[in-house]
Coordinates of C-alpha atoms and ligand atoms in Angstrom, one line a residue:
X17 CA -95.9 -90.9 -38.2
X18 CA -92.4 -89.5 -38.2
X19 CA -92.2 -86.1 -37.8
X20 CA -90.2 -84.2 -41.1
X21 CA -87.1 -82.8 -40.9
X22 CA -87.6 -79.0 -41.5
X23 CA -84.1 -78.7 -43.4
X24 CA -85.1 -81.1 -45.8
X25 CA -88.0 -79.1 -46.9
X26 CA -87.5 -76.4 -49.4
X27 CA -88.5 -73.1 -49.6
X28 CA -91.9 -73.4 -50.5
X29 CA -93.1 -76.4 -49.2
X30 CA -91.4 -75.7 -45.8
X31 CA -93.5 -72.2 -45.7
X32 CA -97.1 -74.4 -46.8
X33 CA -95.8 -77.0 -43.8
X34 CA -95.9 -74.3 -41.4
X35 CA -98.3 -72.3 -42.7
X36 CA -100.6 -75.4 -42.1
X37 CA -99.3 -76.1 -39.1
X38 CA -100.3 -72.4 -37.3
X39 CA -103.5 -72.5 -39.6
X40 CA -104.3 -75.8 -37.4
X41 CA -102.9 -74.4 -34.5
X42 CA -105.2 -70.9 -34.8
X43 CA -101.9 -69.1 -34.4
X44 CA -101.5 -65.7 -36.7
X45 CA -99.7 -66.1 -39.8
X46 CA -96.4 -64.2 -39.2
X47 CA -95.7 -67.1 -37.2
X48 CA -94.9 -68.7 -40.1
X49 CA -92.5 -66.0 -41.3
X50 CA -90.7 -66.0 -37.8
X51 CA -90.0 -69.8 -38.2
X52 CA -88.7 -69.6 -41.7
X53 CA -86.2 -66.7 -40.6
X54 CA -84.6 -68.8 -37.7
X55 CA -84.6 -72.1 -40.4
X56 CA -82.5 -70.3 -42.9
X57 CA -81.5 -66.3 -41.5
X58 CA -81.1 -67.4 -37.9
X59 CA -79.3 -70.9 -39.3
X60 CA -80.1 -72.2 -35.5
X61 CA -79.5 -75.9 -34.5
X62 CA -82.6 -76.4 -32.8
X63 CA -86.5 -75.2 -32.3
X64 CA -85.2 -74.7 -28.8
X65 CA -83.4 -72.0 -29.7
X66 CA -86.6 -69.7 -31.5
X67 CA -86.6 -67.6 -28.8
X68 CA -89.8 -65.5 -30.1
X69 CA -92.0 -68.5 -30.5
X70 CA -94.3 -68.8 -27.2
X71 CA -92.8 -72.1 -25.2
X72 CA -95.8 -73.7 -26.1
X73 CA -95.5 -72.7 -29.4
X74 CA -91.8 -74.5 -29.6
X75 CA -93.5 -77.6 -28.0
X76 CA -96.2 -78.0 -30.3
X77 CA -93.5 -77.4 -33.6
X78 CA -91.5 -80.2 -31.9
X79 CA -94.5 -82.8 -31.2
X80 CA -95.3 -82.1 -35.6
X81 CA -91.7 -81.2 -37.2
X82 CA -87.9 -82.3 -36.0
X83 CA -85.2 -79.9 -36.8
X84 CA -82.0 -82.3 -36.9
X85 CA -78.3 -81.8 -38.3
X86 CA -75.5 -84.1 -38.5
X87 CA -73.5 -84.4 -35.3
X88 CA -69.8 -83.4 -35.8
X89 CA -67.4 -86.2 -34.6
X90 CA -64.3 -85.0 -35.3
X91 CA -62.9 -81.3 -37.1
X92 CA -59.4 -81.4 -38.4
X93 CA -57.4 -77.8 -39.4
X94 CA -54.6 -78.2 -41.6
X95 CA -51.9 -75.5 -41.4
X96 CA -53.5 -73.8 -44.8
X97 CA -56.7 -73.2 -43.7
X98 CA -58.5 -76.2 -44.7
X99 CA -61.1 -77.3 -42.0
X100 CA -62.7 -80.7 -41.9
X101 CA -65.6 -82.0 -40.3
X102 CA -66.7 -85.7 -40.4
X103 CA -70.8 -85.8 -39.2
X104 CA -72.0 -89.1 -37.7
X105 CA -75.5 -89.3 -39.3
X106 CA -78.6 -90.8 -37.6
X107 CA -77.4 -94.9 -38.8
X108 CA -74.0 -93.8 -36.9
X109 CA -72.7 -94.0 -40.7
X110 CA -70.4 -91.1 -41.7
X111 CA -69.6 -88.4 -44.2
X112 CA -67.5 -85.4 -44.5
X113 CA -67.4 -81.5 -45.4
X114 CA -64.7 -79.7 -45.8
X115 CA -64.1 -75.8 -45.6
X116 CA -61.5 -74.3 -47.8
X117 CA -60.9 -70.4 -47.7
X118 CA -59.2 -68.9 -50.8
X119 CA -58.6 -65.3 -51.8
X120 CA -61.2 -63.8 -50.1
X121 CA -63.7 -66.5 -50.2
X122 CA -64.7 -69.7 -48.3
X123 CA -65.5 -72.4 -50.2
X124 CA -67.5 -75.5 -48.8
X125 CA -67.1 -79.0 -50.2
X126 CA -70.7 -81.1 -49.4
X127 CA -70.7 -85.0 -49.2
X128 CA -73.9 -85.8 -51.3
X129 CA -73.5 -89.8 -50.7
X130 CA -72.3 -92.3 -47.7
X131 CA -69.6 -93.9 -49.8
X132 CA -69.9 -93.8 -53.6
X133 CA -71.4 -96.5 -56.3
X134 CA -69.5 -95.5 -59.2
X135 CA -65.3 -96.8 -58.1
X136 CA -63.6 -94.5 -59.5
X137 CA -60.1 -96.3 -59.6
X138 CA -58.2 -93.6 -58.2
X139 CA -60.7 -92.1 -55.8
X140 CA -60.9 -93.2 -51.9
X141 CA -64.5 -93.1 -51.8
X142 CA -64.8 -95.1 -54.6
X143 CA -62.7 -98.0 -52.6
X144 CA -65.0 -97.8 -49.7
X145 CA -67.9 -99.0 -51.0
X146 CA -71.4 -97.4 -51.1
X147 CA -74.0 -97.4 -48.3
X148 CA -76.7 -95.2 -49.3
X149 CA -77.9 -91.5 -50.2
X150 CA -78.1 -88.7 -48.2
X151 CA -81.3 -87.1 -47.4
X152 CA -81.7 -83.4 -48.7
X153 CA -81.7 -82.7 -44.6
X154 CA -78.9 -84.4 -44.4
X155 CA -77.1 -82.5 -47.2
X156 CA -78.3 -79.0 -46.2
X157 CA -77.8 -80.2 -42.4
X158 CA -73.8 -80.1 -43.5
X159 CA -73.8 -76.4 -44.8
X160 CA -75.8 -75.2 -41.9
X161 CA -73.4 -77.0 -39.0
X162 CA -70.5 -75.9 -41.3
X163 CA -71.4 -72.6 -41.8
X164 CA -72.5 -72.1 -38.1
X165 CA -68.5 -73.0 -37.2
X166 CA -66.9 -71.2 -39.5
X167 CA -69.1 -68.0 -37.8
X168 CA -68.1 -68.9 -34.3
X169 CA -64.6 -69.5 -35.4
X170 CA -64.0 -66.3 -37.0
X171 CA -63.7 -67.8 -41.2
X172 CA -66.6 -65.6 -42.4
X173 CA -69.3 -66.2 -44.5
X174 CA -69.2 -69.6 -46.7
X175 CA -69.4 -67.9 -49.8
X176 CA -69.5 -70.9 -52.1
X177 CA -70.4 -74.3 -52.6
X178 CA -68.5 -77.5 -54.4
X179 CA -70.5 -80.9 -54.7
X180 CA -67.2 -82.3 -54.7
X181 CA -67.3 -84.7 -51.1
X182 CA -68.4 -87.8 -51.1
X183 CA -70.3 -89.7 -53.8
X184 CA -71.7 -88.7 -56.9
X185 CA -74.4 -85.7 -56.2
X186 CA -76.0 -86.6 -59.9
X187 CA -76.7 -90.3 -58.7
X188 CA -79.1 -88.6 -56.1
X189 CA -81.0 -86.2 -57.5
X190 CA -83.9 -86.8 -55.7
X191 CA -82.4 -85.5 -52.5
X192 CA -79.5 -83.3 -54.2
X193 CA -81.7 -81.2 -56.4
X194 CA -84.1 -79.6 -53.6
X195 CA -80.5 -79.5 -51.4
X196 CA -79.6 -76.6 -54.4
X197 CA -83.0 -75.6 -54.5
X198 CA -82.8 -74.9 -50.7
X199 CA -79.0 -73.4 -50.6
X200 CA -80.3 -71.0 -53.1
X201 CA -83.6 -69.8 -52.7
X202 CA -83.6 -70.4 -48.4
X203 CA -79.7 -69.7 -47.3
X204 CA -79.5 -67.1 -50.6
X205 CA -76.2 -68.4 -51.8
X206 CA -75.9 -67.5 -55.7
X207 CA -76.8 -70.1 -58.1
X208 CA -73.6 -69.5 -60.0
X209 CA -71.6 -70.2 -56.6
X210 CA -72.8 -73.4 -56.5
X211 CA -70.9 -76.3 -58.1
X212 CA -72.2 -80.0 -59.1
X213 CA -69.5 -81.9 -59.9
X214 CA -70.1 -85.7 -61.7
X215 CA -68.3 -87.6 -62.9
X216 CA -70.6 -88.0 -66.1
X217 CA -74.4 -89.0 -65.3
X218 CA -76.2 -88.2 -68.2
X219 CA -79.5 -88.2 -67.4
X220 CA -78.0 -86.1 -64.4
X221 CA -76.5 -83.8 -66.5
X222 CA -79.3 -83.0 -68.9
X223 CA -81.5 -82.5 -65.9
X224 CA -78.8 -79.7 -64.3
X225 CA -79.4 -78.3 -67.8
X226 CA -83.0 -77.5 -67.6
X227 CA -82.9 -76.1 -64.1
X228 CA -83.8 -72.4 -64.0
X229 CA -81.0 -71.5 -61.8
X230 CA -77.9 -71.3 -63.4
X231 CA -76.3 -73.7 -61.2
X232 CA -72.7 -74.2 -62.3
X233 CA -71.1 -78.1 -64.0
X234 CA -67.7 -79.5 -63.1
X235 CA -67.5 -82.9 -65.0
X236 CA -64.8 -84.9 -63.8
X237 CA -62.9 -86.0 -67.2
X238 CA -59.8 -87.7 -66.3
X239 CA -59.7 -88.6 -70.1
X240 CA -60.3 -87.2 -73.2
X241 CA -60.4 -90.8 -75.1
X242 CA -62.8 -93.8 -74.2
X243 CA -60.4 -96.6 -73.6
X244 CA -58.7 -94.7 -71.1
X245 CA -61.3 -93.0 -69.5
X246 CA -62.5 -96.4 -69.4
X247 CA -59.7 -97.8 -66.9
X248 CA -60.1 -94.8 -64.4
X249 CA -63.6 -94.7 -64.6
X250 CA -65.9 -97.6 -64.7
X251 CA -69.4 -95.5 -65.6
X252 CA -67.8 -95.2 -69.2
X253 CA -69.7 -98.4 -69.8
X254 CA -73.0 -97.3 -69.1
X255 CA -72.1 -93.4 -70.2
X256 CA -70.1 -93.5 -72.7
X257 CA -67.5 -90.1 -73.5
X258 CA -69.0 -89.2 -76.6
X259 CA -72.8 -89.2 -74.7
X260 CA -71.4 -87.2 -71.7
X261 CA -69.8 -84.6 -73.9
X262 CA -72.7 -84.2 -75.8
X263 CA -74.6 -83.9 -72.0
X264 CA -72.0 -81.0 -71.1
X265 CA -73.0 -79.2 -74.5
X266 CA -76.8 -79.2 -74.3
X267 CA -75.8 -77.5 -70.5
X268 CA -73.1 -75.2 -72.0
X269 CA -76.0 -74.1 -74.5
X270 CA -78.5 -73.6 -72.4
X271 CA -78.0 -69.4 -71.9
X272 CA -74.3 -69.6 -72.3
X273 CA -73.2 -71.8 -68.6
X274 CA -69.7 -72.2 -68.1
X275 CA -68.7 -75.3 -67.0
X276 CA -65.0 -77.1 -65.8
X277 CA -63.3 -80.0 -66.6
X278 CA -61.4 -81.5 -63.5
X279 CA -58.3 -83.6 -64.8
X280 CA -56.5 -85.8 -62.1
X281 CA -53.1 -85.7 -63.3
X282 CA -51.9 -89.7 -62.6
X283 CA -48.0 -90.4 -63.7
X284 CA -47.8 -92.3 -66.6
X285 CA -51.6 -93.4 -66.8
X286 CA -53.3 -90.0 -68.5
X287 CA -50.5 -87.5 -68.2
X288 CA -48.6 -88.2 -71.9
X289 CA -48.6 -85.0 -74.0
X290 CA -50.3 -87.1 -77.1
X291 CA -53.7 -86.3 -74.9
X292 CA -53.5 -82.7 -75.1
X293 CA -54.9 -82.5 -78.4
X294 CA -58.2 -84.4 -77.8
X295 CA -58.4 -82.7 -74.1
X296 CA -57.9 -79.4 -75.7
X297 CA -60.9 -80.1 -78.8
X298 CA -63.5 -81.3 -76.4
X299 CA -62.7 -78.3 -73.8
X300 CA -63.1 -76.0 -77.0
X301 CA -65.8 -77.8 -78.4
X302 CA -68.2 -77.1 -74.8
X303 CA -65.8 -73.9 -73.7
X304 CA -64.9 -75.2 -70.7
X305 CA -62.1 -74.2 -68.5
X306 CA -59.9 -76.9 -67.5
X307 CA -58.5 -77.7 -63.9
X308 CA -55.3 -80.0 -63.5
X309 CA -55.2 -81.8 -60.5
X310 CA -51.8 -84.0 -59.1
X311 CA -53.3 -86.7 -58.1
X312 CA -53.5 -87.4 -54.2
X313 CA -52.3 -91.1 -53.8
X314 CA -54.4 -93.1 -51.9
X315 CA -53.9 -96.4 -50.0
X316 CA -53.3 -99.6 -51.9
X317 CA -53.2 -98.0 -55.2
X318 CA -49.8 -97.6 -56.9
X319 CA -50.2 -94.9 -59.4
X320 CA -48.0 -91.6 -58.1
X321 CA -49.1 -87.9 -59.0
X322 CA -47.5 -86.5 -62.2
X323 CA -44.6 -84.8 -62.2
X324 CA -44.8 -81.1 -61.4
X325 CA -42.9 -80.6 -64.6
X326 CA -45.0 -82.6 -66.6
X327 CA -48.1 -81.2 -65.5
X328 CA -47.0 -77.2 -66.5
X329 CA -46.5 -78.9 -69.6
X330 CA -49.4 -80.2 -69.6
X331 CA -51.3 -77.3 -68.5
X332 CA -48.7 -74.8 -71.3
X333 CA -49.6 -76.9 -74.3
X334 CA -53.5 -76.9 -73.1
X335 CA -53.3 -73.1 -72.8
X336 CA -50.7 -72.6 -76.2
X337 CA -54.4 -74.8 -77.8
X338 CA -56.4 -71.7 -76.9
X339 CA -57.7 -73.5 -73.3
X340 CA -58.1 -71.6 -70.0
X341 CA -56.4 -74.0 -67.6
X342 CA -55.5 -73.7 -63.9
X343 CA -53.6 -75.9 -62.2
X344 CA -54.8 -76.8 -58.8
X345 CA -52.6 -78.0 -55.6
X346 CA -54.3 -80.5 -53.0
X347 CA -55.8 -78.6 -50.1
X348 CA -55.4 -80.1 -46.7
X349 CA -53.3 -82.6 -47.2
X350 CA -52.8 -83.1 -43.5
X351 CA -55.8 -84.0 -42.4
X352 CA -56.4 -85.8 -45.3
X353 CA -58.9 -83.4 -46.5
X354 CA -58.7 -84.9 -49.8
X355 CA -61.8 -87.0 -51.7
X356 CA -63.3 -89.2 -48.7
X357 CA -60.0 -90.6 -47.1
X358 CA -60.4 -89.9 -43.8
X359 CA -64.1 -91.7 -43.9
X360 CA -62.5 -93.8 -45.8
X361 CA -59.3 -95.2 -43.4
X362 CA -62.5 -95.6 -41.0
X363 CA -64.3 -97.8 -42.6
X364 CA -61.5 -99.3 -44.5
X365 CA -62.2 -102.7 -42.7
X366 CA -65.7 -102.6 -42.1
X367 CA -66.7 -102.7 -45.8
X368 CA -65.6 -104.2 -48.7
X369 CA -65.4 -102.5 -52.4
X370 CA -69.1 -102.5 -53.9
X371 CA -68.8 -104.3 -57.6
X372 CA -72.5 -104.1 -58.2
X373 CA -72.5 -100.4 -58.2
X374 CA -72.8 -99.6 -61.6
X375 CA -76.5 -101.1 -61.0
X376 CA -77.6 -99.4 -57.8
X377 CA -78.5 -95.9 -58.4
X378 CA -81.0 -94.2 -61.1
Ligands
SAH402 N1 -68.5 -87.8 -57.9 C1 -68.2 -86.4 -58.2 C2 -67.8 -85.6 -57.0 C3 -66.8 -86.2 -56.0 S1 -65.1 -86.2 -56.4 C4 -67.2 -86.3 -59.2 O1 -66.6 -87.3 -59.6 O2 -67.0 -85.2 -59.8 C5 -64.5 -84.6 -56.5 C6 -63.2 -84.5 -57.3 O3 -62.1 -85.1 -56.7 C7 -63.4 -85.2 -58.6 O4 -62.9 -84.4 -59.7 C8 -62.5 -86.4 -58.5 O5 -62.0 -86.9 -59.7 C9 -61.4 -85.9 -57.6 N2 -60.6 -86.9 -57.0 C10 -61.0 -88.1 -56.4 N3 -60.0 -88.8 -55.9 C11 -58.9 -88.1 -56.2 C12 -57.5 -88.3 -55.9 N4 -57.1 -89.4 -55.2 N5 -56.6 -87.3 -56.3 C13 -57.0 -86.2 -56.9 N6 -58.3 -86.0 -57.2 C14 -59.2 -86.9 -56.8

């Protein structure tokens, strides 16, 4: 039997795991509580390092329960700020993380996939194909080794958390939604300080919706017409705009969420002012604030980031049509913190783009 992973166990069923475990083990019950506090207060590596556990305690916890994080094989700083870390995972695959600190707080970005099934045209991950999911251990493995730097280093606190590494987190729920449950409820970061961004899963979407926790939506638009958003983003065929939009509304409605539209600004492909109008409705229509984004260029594709000029255009007209709009700059661009492509220039030969995608997730 292989032992579980205690960070992919949340809150409650990591505390009936134990619970069991001292039960069997005729040990008192606080141990229990002692373990839970090093998992998620103590944020240690390893069930070495629960110092008030008897030694034989520790031993017997190892032979039922592993305690394993991704390794760090590499951590980039860009002159901003912007730390990244790319983790080797257990099949030597890798993903990354990325720390960005910003007026007073530190935002992590999480990889929720090895590559990505959904090929996004202008995305890196996209291009490098899809291996497989994460585990939920896997996931919360990336805050915990993350956070744990950022302490030692001297960054602070992570404060908040973006979905918005690698792959699409609403293609795995099954290991992304006890990830939130855990980085809530275990590591106590705020529900509304935790992004999902997707790219439009329905089915994703309308689950996010009926979560308790008010966990916060960033749908990646790119376009605010189906033909369009068709070329940049081949999941319009299975979800169409008009289904997504409606998916963002039954979230918006559900007690009032706020959600953000993240627009990729691409010269000449979806930055002509004609699409301010329809952007501008549907934003309205679901009240949600829009972010511009130059887009990063990434290898072997041609398209070029819009202009700067054209994009406070962009972003004045939006905003003269009674949208709250922010116009983002790429964060590390040094250390090519940006959407997969240092993962990606790694494995650039080893894999080729995945065409059946669209198939291969729920
Ligand atoms: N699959 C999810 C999360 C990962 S992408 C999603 O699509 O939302 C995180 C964000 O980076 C998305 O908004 C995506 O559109 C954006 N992005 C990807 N590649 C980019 C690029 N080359 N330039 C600028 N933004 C990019």
């Amino acid at each position: 039997m292989t032992r579980p992973n205690l960070l992919g166990l949340p809150p409650p069923a990591l505390r009936e795991a134990l619970a069991a475990h001292f039960r069997d083990r005729g040990q008192p019950d606080y141990r229990t509580r002692q373990v839970e506090a090093w998992v998620f207060a103590g944020g240690v590596p390893s069930l070495e390092a629960m110092t008030n556990l008897p030694t034989r305690e520790r031993t017997a916890l190892g032979e039922r329960f592993r305690l394993d994080e991704p390794v760090a094989e590499t951590v980039s700083e860009s002159p901003d700020g912007t730390v990244k870390h790319l983790w080797r995972l257990s099949d030597d695959d890798v993903v990354e993380s990325v720390l960005i600190p910003a007026g007073g707080r530190l935002t992590l970005c999480l990889s929720s996939q090895a590559g990505c099934p959904l090929a996004c045209k202008f995305c890196a991950t996209g291009w490098s194909g899809f291996r497989r999911q994460l585990t939920t251990a896997e996931i919360v493995g990336q805050y915990r080794a993350s956070a744990r730097w950022a302490r030692e280093h001297g960054r602070g606190l992570v404060s908040n958390i973006v979905f918005m590494g690698m792959g699409e987190p609403l293609a795995n729920r099954r290991h992304v939604f006890p990830a939130l449950s855990t980085l809530n409820a275990g590591y106590g970061i705020g529900a509304r300080r935790i992004t999902v961004s997707t790219v439009g899963v329905v089915p994703g979407i309308l689950a996010l919706a009926e979560r308790e926790e008010q966990f916060r939506l960033a749908l990646s638009l790119h376009a605010p017409v189906s033909d369009l958003r068709a070329q940049l983003v081949p999941l319009e065929k299975r979800y169409p705009l008009e289904e997504v939009i409606d998916a963002v509304e039954a979230y918006a409605r559900r007690g009032g969420r706020r959600l953000t539209f993240e627009y990729t600004m691409i010269r000449e492909v979806n930055d002509a002012l004609e699409l301010v109008p329809p952007l501008a409705a549907l934003a309205r229509r679901v009240r949600a604030f829009v972010n511009l984004i130059p887009f990063n260029p990434i290898p072997d594709v041609e398209w070029k980031p819009s202009r700067d000029g054209r994009v406070r255009e962009f972003g004045a007209q939006l905003e003269a049509a009674g949208v709250a709009v922010a116009v983002r700059r790429p964060r590390g661009r040094e250390i090519d913190a940006a959407c997969g492509q240092l993962r990606a220039a790694r494995v650039a030969r080893q894999h080729s783009r995945d065409r059946h995608g669209l198939d291969s997730y729920a």
